């Protein structure tokens, strides 16, 4: 999976930070009126099961390590802006098949070794090698080879044009490791503004400022990512000062901070798509009429009202992507027509299905879906599982009927062009449309093709999209510079600063 999301224990706990926004005023160690010796604790939900970013599934690893500890040739901020990182710049050949990157001089890994072109070649080659176990390898599927003509440059050659190639280099697939690095599961040796300090399993991961960093020094001495799965416990930790920036799920809890000068509440955008997955590879979900019936039997606006947050979407593409199209008119809520579709598909008396859902999400989501489907004659048995079990049973073995999971990954429309993906959707026309978009000669042509893919997938009811999450967190006043958007993907803590009290 591009690394399916999991991360939020509550609705859309989209671990988005609140308040200062990316690189707010005063960012940087020692800025006037700030405390460069401060430690900031950030409340998170889903703890990584490993630190090995080359093998571990899920976005929890990159959320903490990418941009903070590990870096790539390019990097992306929370607004989606791509800038050079370990590369000082790059050139693209006229045919779009060759990218030549100039490496930034003077960069060192946290163990003191200098970054070399050989490190870049070995890191990216490992991702695309035959038999690669990197869970994000699909992001670099267009990359054919990596070579170094001289110590200061690296040449990336593509199999075909890839209109999103620079974007994919900013994901976990593009991180650069020291050649021959070992023990990646328990530690991390990167080039970023923070170095890995410690991991207290079941509690927290601590990063310490890298004073030898090649760029602007981090604004605080330490950042502690503390894992608190219970929403009420997360709220209490914020209230009592145990956490400086926390994910608060419940709308009533969020509202309780309004007007309190000690805290700041801010909403941000996300790519968190809470997806109701259908196993189209086995009956009765292999019947498109059944899938349409299920979609039409769920009032998504009602769910958003129950949760007190979320944005209605009708497809896999969020409004932040340039190929977004409003598809909410497809399969509008119509329980009467849903029952008629079930009858037409040979199920006049309804169906019995099992809904497998990770326990990291609030039970209200699955319960709402089950209640809605019961009204059209579909009896749903909710099967709550640990996320690790979901990865095995649903994602790996495709042993499920229905599933709910938060797909936070950006630009993951290509999953619908993968026949082996856990939805069991194998449509040559969709696959061809997607590849046309990937290899398009212009952004407009790319957007047109991707828009057609999203529309086709929705029209065939491959999945249902319950809602798009909103980033909502509460931060202690006096802290700024933290990211506001899409922080369940990458939580860049390097610009956080704390005002001196």
XYZ file of C-alpha atoms in Angstrom:
501
model
C 0.000 0.000 0.000
C 1.325 3.245 -0.579
C 1.165 2.661 3.090
C -2.370 2.794 4.122
C -3.165 5.103 6.774
C -4.081 4.347 9.962
C -3.525 6.921 12.148
C -5.972 8.771 13.911
C -7.902 7.388 16.666
C -10.674 9.464 16.180
C -12.422 10.682 13.489
C -10.113 12.444 11.509
C -7.596 12.879 13.962
C -5.513 13.893 11.389
C -2.653 14.685 13.385
C -2.581 18.077 11.897
C -1.076 20.683 14.052
C -2.884 23.787 14.936
C -1.874 27.253 15.203
C 1.280 28.661 13.873
C 1.224 27.199 10.421
C 4.304 26.132 8.549
C 7.394 28.051 9.474
C 5.557 30.746 11.356
C 7.245 34.014 12.210
C 10.194 33.612 14.487
C 11.057 30.101 13.364
C 14.652 29.092 13.860
C 16.870 28.427 16.848
C 17.610 31.481 18.891
C 15.013 33.735 17.248
C 14.289 36.830 19.284
C 12.038 36.094 22.241
C 12.195 32.317 21.799
C 13.751 29.544 23.853
C 16.146 27.390 21.773
C 16.642 25.049 24.748
C 12.953 24.136 24.933
C 11.443 20.688 24.574
C 8.082 20.381 22.798
C 5.821 17.377 23.260
C 3.474 16.494 20.408
C 0.546 14.189 21.005
C 0.210 11.480 18.359
C -2.102 8.507 17.977
C -0.520 5.616 16.112
C 2.947 4.505 17.182
C 5.207 2.926 14.551
C 5.812 -0.799 14.892
C 9.323 -0.278 13.500
C 11.558 2.645 12.548
C 12.625 0.964 9.311
C 11.204 3.347 6.722
C 12.327 0.968 3.951
C 10.193 -1.927 5.205
C 7.497 -0.769 7.604
C 3.961 -0.236 6.303
C 1.768 2.644 7.383
C 2.540 6.339 7.526
C 3.398 6.480 11.228
C 7.116 6.030 10.500
C 7.410 8.795 7.923
C 5.182 11.043 10.011
C 7.902 11.287 12.653
C 11.141 10.638 10.770
C 10.730 12.183 7.329
C 11.976 15.779 6.991
C 13.002 15.613 10.667
C 15.589 12.810 10.605
C 15.537 11.475 7.050
C 15.577 13.612 3.918
C 15.385 13.123 0.187
C 16.764 14.966 -2.805
C 13.595 17.067 -2.637
C 11.173 17.787 0.170
C 7.546 18.869 0.497
C 6.012 21.134 3.122
C 2.506 20.916 4.533
C 1.120 23.105 1.750
C 2.439 20.728 -0.913
C 5.247 23.035 -2.072
C 8.280 21.095 -3.310
C 11.770 22.501 -2.722
C 15.355 21.183 -2.955
C 16.691 19.340 0.080
C 19.787 17.160 -0.304
C 19.968 18.364 -3.891
C 20.706 22.030 -4.450
C 18.913 21.857 -7.799
C 18.143 19.669 -10.799
C 17.629 19.693 -14.550
C 15.183 17.693 -16.670
C 15.899 16.559 -20.218
C 13.550 17.781 -22.993
C 11.957 14.330 -23.298
C 11.250 14.236 -19.560
C 13.145 10.985 -19.054
C 16.368 12.159 -17.404
C 16.653 14.089 -14.130
C 20.129 15.300 -13.181
C 20.472 16.357 -9.542
C 23.334 18.403 -8.149
C 24.060 17.350 -4.572
C 24.271 19.943 -1.843
C 27.871 20.206 -0.544
C 28.784 19.830 3.109
C 25.930 17.527 4.137
C 26.729 14.941 6.792
C 24.821 12.069 8.305
C 24.219 12.171 12.041
C 27.060 9.690 12.577
C 29.460 12.211 11.028
C 29.908 10.565 7.641
C 29.521 12.831 4.596
C 26.642 12.379 2.190
C 27.946 10.989 -1.095
C 26.479 10.269 -4.490
C 26.964 6.578 -3.690
C 24.503 6.926 -0.807
C 21.891 8.344 -3.161
C 22.490 5.663 -5.772
C 22.291 2.809 -3.262
C 19.175 4.184 -1.526
C 17.081 4.713 -4.641
C 18.369 1.603 -6.394
C 17.272 -0.516 -3.417
C 13.718 0.839 -3.734
C 13.370 -0.167 -7.383
C 15.406 -3.382 -7.285
C 13.694 -6.644 -8.328
C 12.059 -8.180 -5.284
C 12.137 -4.901 -3.370
C 10.270 -5.103 -0.069
C 9.963 -1.348 0.266
C 6.226 -0.711 0.858
C 6.474 2.525 -1.125
C 8.297 1.079 -4.124
C 5.280 1.684 -6.377
C 5.882 5.421 -6.013
C 9.097 5.066 -8.013
C 7.805 2.521 -10.517
C 8.775 4.821 -13.399
C 12.412 4.991 -12.278
C 14.609 2.707 -14.414
C 18.094 3.446 -13.078
C 20.204 5.662 -10.849
C 23.802 6.547 -11.650
C 26.482 9.034 -10.654
C 28.612 10.595 -13.425
C 30.734 12.385 -10.822
C 30.798 12.829 -7.003
C 28.580 15.891 -7.095
C 25.769 14.700 -9.371
C 23.225 11.909 -9.620
C 21.293 10.996 -12.765
C 17.851 9.408 -12.525
C 16.597 7.810 -15.731
C 12.905 7.016 -16.159
C 11.245 4.237 -18.129
C 8.617 6.706 -19.256
C 7.511 10.219 -18.467
C 6.064 10.586 -14.972
C 4.152 13.793 -14.334
C 4.311 13.208 -10.568
C 7.932 12.081 -10.347
C 9.266 15.007 -8.313
C 6.314 14.602 -5.946
C 7.114 10.911 -5.413
C 10.701 11.821 -4.543
C 9.320 13.736 -1.551
C 7.638 10.616 -0.149
C 9.161 7.888 2.008
C 10.317 6.093 -1.154
C 12.733 8.957 -1.816
C 14.576 9.132 1.518
C 18.351 8.822 1.351
C 20.095 6.476 3.771
C 23.783 6.005 4.379
C 25.049 3.200 2.185
C 25.260 -0.023 4.181
C 23.118 1.301 7.036
C 21.971 -1.382 9.475
C 19.658 -1.703 12.478
C 17.092 0.510 10.787
C 14.265 -1.014 12.819
C 15.527 0.362 16.124
C 17.401 3.533 15.225
C 17.794 6.088 12.443
C 20.831 7.795 10.950
C 19.767 10.605 8.686
C 20.828 14.052 7.508
C 17.944 16.104 8.880
C 17.579 18.910 11.430
C 16.933 16.393 14.215
C 18.742 13.212 15.136
C 17.061 10.171 16.621
C 17.536 10.142 20.418
C 15.363 7.401 21.922
C 12.259 5.266 21.591
C 10.263 4.268 24.655
C 8.055 1.579 23.176
C 4.422 2.130 23.984
C 5.063 5.706 25.035
C 7.157 8.072 22.910
C 9.892 8.801 20.397
C 12.343 11.609 21.157
C 14.332 13.588 18.600
C 17.191 15.954 19.514
C 18.366 18.949 17.523
C 21.193 18.255 15.092
C 23.583 21.126 15.763
C 25.663 20.092 12.751
C 22.761 20.401 10.354
C 23.559 21.822 6.914
C 20.553 24.155 6.940
C 18.765 26.377 9.437
C 18.964 24.906 12.932
C 15.780 23.590 14.520
C 14.048 26.038 16.822
C 13.855 23.737 19.859
C 16.352 21.399 21.478
C 14.081 18.358 21.595
C 10.800 17.123 20.202
C 8.929 14.301 21.910
C 6.255 12.485 19.904
C 4.053 10.972 22.587
C 1.568 8.264 21.655
C -1.824 8.474 23.337
C -4.524 6.366 21.711
C -7.440 7.260 23.985
C -9.115 10.545 22.914
C -10.007 11.564 26.455
C -6.488 10.849 27.650
C -5.136 12.969 24.781
C -7.413 15.815 25.817
C -6.375 15.525 29.456
C -2.713 15.552 28.449
C -3.225 18.832 26.604
C -5.222 20.354 29.458
C -2.621 19.454 32.059
C 0.408 20.491 30.012
C 1.780 16.990 29.470
C 1.379 17.598 25.731
C 2.049 20.948 24.045
C 0.339 20.187 20.732
C -2.320 17.501 20.737
C -4.791 15.768 18.464
C -8.286 16.375 19.773
C -10.970 14.373 18.046
C -14.257 15.124 19.712
C -16.080 18.226 18.459
C -17.357 19.054 21.961
C -13.848 18.817 23.362
C -12.542 21.083 20.615
C -15.256 23.621 21.323
C -14.354 23.657 25.007
C -11.090 25.389 24.115
C -12.762 28.245 22.260
C -12.046 31.582 23.882
C -9.400 30.157 26.196
C -6.289 32.371 25.827
C -4.027 29.543 26.970
C -4.719 27.479 23.857
C -4.980 27.850 20.100
C -7.338 25.783 17.934
C -6.814 25.615 14.177
C -8.218 23.457 11.398
C -6.186 22.406 8.403
C -6.641 20.480 5.206
C -5.786 16.827 4.754
C -5.791 14.037 2.219
C -7.342 11.681 4.786
C -9.993 9.749 2.881
C -12.073 7.572 5.197
C -12.805 4.799 2.751
C -15.384 2.032 2.915
C -13.651 -0.700 0.948
C -15.570 -3.366 -0.961
C -13.997 -6.726 -1.782
C -14.915 -6.729 -5.463
C -13.051 -10.002 -6.015
C -15.702 -12.119 -4.328
C -19.472 -12.328 -4.226
C -21.686 -10.553 -3.503
C -19.455 -7.446 -3.759
C -18.309 -8.542 -7.198
C -21.747 -7.396 -8.415
C -21.582 -3.682 -9.192
C -25.281 -3.311 -8.362
C -24.626 -4.457 -4.807
C -21.831 -1.918 -4.419
C -24.032 0.875 -5.720
C -26.756 -0.199 -3.309
C -24.404 -0.008 -0.341
C -23.213 3.442 -1.379
C -26.753 4.722 -1.839
C -27.772 3.280 1.521
C -25.361 5.450 3.553
C -26.108 9.093 4.293
C -22.606 10.569 4.422
C -23.868 14.021 5.402
C -25.489 12.385 8.405
C -22.200 10.787 9.415
C -20.397 14.110 9.197
C -23.100 15.615 11.414
C -22.713 12.829 13.956
C -18.947 13.233 14.055
C -19.036 17.013 13.997
C -16.301 17.220 11.394
C -15.398 16.126 7.879
C -15.936 17.117 4.268
C -18.203 15.294 1.813
C -16.370 13.733 -1.132
C -17.588 11.390 -3.843
C -14.284 9.967 -4.988
C -10.669 9.280 -4.091
C -9.386 12.748 -5.018
C -9.402 15.538 -2.397
C -9.998 19.178 -3.391
C -6.302 19.946 -2.864
C -5.323 17.907 -5.947
C -5.354 19.749 -9.304
C -7.456 16.991 -10.928
C -10.243 17.200 -8.339
C -13.841 17.042 -9.545
C -16.968 17.128 -7.391
C -18.352 13.587 -7.671
C -20.791 13.733 -4.775
C -23.697 13.518 -7.217
C -22.825 9.889 -7.963
C -24.754 7.439 -5.760
C -26.612 10.044 -3.759
C -28.319 8.828 -0.612
C -31.422 6.937 -1.777
C -32.355 3.988 0.469
C -35.426 3.079 -1.608
C -33.372 2.735 -4.769
C -30.696 0.876 -2.803
C -33.249 -1.752 -1.774
C -34.417 -2.025 -5.392
C -30.829 -2.595 -6.560
C -30.368 -5.357 -4.013
C -33.535 -7.035 -5.277
C -32.348 -6.736 -8.886
C -29.051 -8.344 -7.946
C -30.820 -11.375 -6.477
C -30.968 -10.311 -2.849
C -34.581 -9.238 -2.258
C -34.328 -10.277 1.376
C -31.064 -8.470 1.933
C -27.518 -9.574 2.714
C -25.268 -10.469 5.585
C -21.778 -8.972 5.470
C -18.836 -8.545 7.824
C -17.189 -5.144 8.311
C -13.537 -5.331 9.379
C -12.305 -2.101 10.925
C -9.117 -1.183 12.850
C -9.648 -0.341 16.505
C -7.761 2.944 16.114
C -10.917 4.563 14.726
C -13.893 5.660 16.815
C -16.539 2.943 17.014
C -19.184 5.471 16.011
C -18.073 5.337 12.360
C -18.567 1.583 11.937
C -21.727 1.635 14.034
C -23.208 4.385 11.887
C -22.438 2.494 8.669
C -23.939 -0.709 10.060
C -27.067 1.124 11.214
C -27.552 2.759 7.828
C -27.111 -0.487 5.900
C -29.499 -2.305 8.221
C -32.231 0.024 6.983
C -31.825 -1.292 3.427
C -31.788 -4.927 4.539
C -28.052 -5.502 4.933
C -27.059 -7.026 8.256
C -23.503 -6.026 9.101
C -21.353 -7.765 11.677
C -18.656 -5.402 12.886
C -15.267 -7.058 13.361
C -12.860 -4.736 15.225
C -9.179 -5.678 14.841
C -5.766 -4.289 15.675
C -4.251 -2.386 12.767
C -1.541 -5.023 12.426
C -4.269 -7.630 11.986
C -5.993 -5.437 9.413
C -2.737 -5.251 7.453
C -2.506 -9.036 7.424
C -6.120 -10.077 6.930
C -7.457 -7.296 4.719
C -4.537 -5.661 3.010
C -2.303 -8.680 2.479
C -4.702 -11.632 2.269
C -7.844 -9.816 1.029
C -9.944 -11.806 3.514
C -12.885 -9.500 4.136
C -16.241 -8.276 2.853
C -16.261 -4.616 3.871
C -13.541 -2.556 5.496
C -13.108 0.958 6.802
C -9.669 2.557 6.786
C -8.312 6.077 6.542
C -6.249 6.363 3.365
C -4.126 9.390 4.187
C -1.589 8.966 1.414
C -1.487 11.847 -1.064
C -2.098 11.270 -4.755
C -2.939 7.602 -4.236
C -5.414 7.359 -7.120
C -3.036 4.885 -8.756
C -4.099 2.221 -6.252
C -7.214 1.736 -8.370
C -4.971 0.842 -11.309
C -3.361 -2.011 -9.356
C -5.226 -5.298 -9.906
C -3.511 -6.880 -6.883
C -4.625 -4.129 -4.498
C -6.908 -5.236 -1.677
C -10.091 -3.939 -3.346
C -9.807 -6.636 -6.027
C -10.586 -4.130 -8.781
C -9.127 -5.123 -12.147
C -10.276 -2.793 -14.918
C -8.027 -2.440 -18.019
C -9.687 0.834 -19.033
C -8.925 2.410 -15.659
C -5.354 1.137 -15.816
C -4.877 2.592 -19.296
C -6.354 5.964 -18.306
C -4.088 6.171 -15.298
C -0.963 5.403 -17.319
C -1.994 8.014 -19.866
C -2.085 10.553 -17.051
C 1.265 9.454 -15.664
C 2.954 9.813 -19.036
C 1.127 12.961 -20.160
C 3.127 15.693 -21.842
C 1.391 18.486 -19.930
C -0.229 19.062 -16.566
C -3.558 19.695 -18.270
C -3.472 16.339 -20.041
C -2.443 14.653 -16.802
C -5.291 16.294 -14.902
C -7.837 15.338 -17.559
C -6.773 11.684 -17.447
C -6.660 11.444 -13.659
C -10.035 13.164 -13.451
C -11.437 10.520 -15.799
C -9.967 7.749 -13.627
C -11.562 9.118 -10.472
C -14.912 9.524 -12.212
C -14.842 5.980 -13.616
C -13.904 4.458 -10.269
C -16.768 6.270 -8.568
C -19.239 5.404 -11.330
C -18.338 1.731 -10.903
C -18.727 2.000 -7.125
C -15.325 0.461 -6.472
C -15.287 1.996 -2.985
C -17.323 4.410 -0.953
C -15.764 7.519 0.544
C -17.380 8.299 3.868
C -15.700 11.671 4.292
C -12.492 13.648 3.951
C -10.871 14.393 7.268
C -10.068 17.793 8.636
C -6.909 18.525 10.590
C -7.820 19.667 14.076
C -5.506 20.092 17.005
C -5.051 22.191 20.082
C -1.732 23.845 20.880
C -0.501 25.648 23.942
C -0.232 29.386 23.418
C 3.320 30.563 22.900
C 4.190 27.791 20.475
C 4.296 28.455 16.758
C 5.918 27.310 13.538
C 4.338 23.868 13.482
C 2.678 22.476 10.344
C -1.052 22.904 9.942
C -1.979 20.618 7.040
C -1.514 16.966 6.140
C 0.445 16.231 9.300
C -0.598 12.591 9.371
C 1.876 12.199 6.486
C 4.896 14.279 7.506
C 5.148 16.217 10.760
C 7.994 18.635 10.151
C 8.983 19.919 13.592
C 12.071 21.858 12.507
C 10.409 25.278 12.516
C 8.647 24.974 15.863
C 9.616 27.694 18.336
C 8.602 28.358 21.926
C 8.153 31.897 23.209
C 10.105 32.620 26.382
C 7.823 32.918 29.372
